[in-house]
């Protein structure tokens, strides 16, 4: 019950911030920038690239905003980093909204890497050890080992995190 109350508080805080000035298609700044971690029935799940710390109010130290967006372009793929301008966010976690405008951001491809960041993340999301959706804590390319180290955190189960090593070979 305690987890449910905390989750409800976090969802409310997210919704209040998400329905603010950054939403809508008219502004210059996107309402959310994050990674596409799931696609289902024409919707994309975008998880914010940065966590929020609610530990000062008794909440989670690491909370990631997440929204299911309808109306995304067909070319969007799991692993893409996107900037999303959107409408109001429905009260749930993950939230629900409609894309007003979406830009797929160019993936990072470090010197010497065969895979781009989006391809490495796609492989990590396929290989993760937990069934739920994930937030991306970090993505790093290790040139000496020729691997990507990707740290994922389970969204709804709280504390479980894994670091996956993805071979850089195409």
XYZ file of C-alpha atoms in Angstrom:
170
model
C 0.000 0.000 0.000
C 2.875 2.329 0.872
C 4.416 1.814 -2.602
C 1.042 2.546 -4.248
C 0.638 5.826 -2.349
C 4.200 6.870 -3.200
C 3.675 5.960 -6.865
C 0.411 7.935 -6.936
C 2.184 10.984 -5.493
C 4.968 10.716 -8.074
C 2.489 10.309 -10.899
C 0.585 13.388 -9.713
C 3.805 15.423 -9.525
C 4.766 14.288 -13.019
C 1.346 15.113 -14.414
C 1.381 18.570 -12.904
C 4.767 19.286 -14.454
C 3.883 17.579 -17.749
C 0.762 19.685 -18.218
C 2.747 22.911 -17.840
C 4.250 25.293 -20.346
C 6.352 22.739 -22.212
C 3.436 20.778 -23.632
C 1.814 21.457 -26.949
C 3.270 21.905 -30.377
C 3.653 25.661 -30.368
C 6.639 25.980 -28.053
C 10.287 25.752 -28.967
C 11.221 23.291 -26.228
C 9.902 19.723 -26.225
C 7.759 18.542 -23.329
C 9.924 15.440 -22.968
C 13.237 14.082 -24.218
C 13.973 10.422 -23.689
C 14.328 6.931 -25.083
C 11.692 4.828 -26.835
C 11.705 1.631 -24.756
C 8.535 -0.066 -26.016
C 6.105 0.039 -28.943
C 2.625 -1.449 -28.606
C -0.543 -1.088 -30.710
C 0.644 2.047 -32.479
C 1.847 3.732 -29.282
C 5.399 4.390 -28.121
C 6.613 4.396 -24.517
C 9.120 7.178 -23.936
C 11.081 7.279 -20.685
C 12.765 10.529 -19.729
C 16.540 10.495 -20.028
C 16.974 12.117 -16.595
C 15.655 10.930 -13.262
C 14.017 13.065 -10.607
C 14.860 12.784 -6.895
C 11.832 12.715 -4.584
C 13.700 11.289 -1.582
C 13.427 14.608 0.269
C 9.667 14.099 0.509
C 9.826 10.378 1.340
C 9.644 9.227 -2.252
C 11.994 7.500 -4.632
C 15.513 8.802 -5.036
C 15.434 7.834 -8.712
C 12.116 8.384 -10.499
C 11.850 8.398 -14.298
C 8.918 10.083 -16.018
C 7.363 7.749 -18.597
C 4.555 8.378 -21.088
C 2.778 6.229 -23.667
C 2.308 8.422 -26.756
C -0.203 7.782 -29.505
C 0.145 9.396 -32.918
C 3.902 8.852 -33.303
C 5.370 8.583 -36.803
C 5.811 5.044 -38.176
C 9.592 5.376 -38.529
C 10.188 5.566 -34.747
C 11.957 2.475 -33.352
C 12.783 1.048 -29.939
C 16.133 2.501 -28.879
C 15.601 5.879 -30.566
C 16.239 8.994 -28.518
C 13.381 11.400 -29.200
C 12.170 14.890 -28.388
C 8.386 14.975 -28.010
C 5.977 17.898 -27.999
C 2.660 16.619 -26.677
C -0.779 17.384 -25.361
C -2.089 16.928 -21.821
C -0.950 13.792 -19.978
C -3.614 11.426 -18.585
C -3.363 10.501 -14.911
C -1.556 7.179 -14.782
C 1.962 5.826 -14.594
C 3.191 5.605 -17.217
C 1.184 8.602 -18.349
C -0.708 8.737 -21.631
C -0.715 11.506 -24.194
C -0.755 12.266 -27.908
C 2.212 13.383 -29.988
C 1.885 16.895 -31.386
C 5.398 16.849 -32.847
C 8.268 14.362 -32.546
C 11.900 14.502 -33.598
C 14.165 11.451 -33.622
C 17.503 12.757 -32.383
C 20.663 11.648 -34.191
C 22.260 8.688 -32.388
C 25.727 8.968 -30.934
C 28.303 6.804 -32.697
C 31.679 7.096 -30.974
C 34.863 6.852 -33.026
C 35.765 3.201 -33.576
C 32.267 1.893 -32.779
C 30.458 -0.239 -35.331
C 27.039 0.207 -33.718
C 25.337 3.512 -33.063
C 23.894 4.168 -29.613
C 20.309 3.409 -30.699
C 21.289 -0.005 -32.115
C 23.179 -0.915 -28.924
C 20.228 0.147 -26.758
C 17.808 -1.875 -28.899
C 19.954 -4.986 -28.314
C 20.156 -4.282 -24.569
C 16.388 -3.899 -24.249
C 15.930 -7.230 -26.034
C 18.466 -8.928 -23.727
C 17.377 -7.500 -20.350
C 16.713 -9.949 -17.537
C 13.442 -8.425 -16.263
C 10.080 -8.437 -17.992
C 8.938 -4.862 -17.282
C 9.767 -1.677 -19.127
C 13.072 0.022 -18.402
C 14.617 3.420 -17.831
C 18.056 4.024 -19.302
C 20.492 5.047 -16.564
C 23.549 5.218 -18.797
C 24.971 4.215 -22.175
C 28.736 4.107 -22.632
C 30.975 2.729 -25.341
C 34.211 1.093 -24.143
C 36.586 1.285 -27.103
C 39.285 -0.830 -25.432
C 36.874 -3.745 -24.906
C 34.792 -2.965 -28.038
C 31.548 -3.216 -26.064
C 28.671 -0.998 -25.042
C 27.854 -0.885 -21.310
C 24.197 -0.056 -20.853
C 22.637 0.299 -17.429
C 18.864 -0.193 -17.286
C 16.489 0.218 -14.334
C 13.109 -1.435 -14.117
C 10.356 1.202 -14.164
C 7.564 -0.173 -12.028
C 9.400 -2.508 -9.662
C 11.561 0.144 -8.067
C 15.102 -0.864 -7.348
C 16.140 -3.562 -9.823
C 18.886 -2.427 -12.167
C 21.178 -4.302 -14.526
C 24.259 -3.407 -16.515
C 24.451 -5.187 -19.846
C 27.507 -5.526 -22.028
C 26.593 -5.437 -25.702
C 29.161 -6.612 -28.249
C 29.843 -3.832 -30.734
C 29.959 -6.144 -33.749
C 27.100 -5.512 -36.222
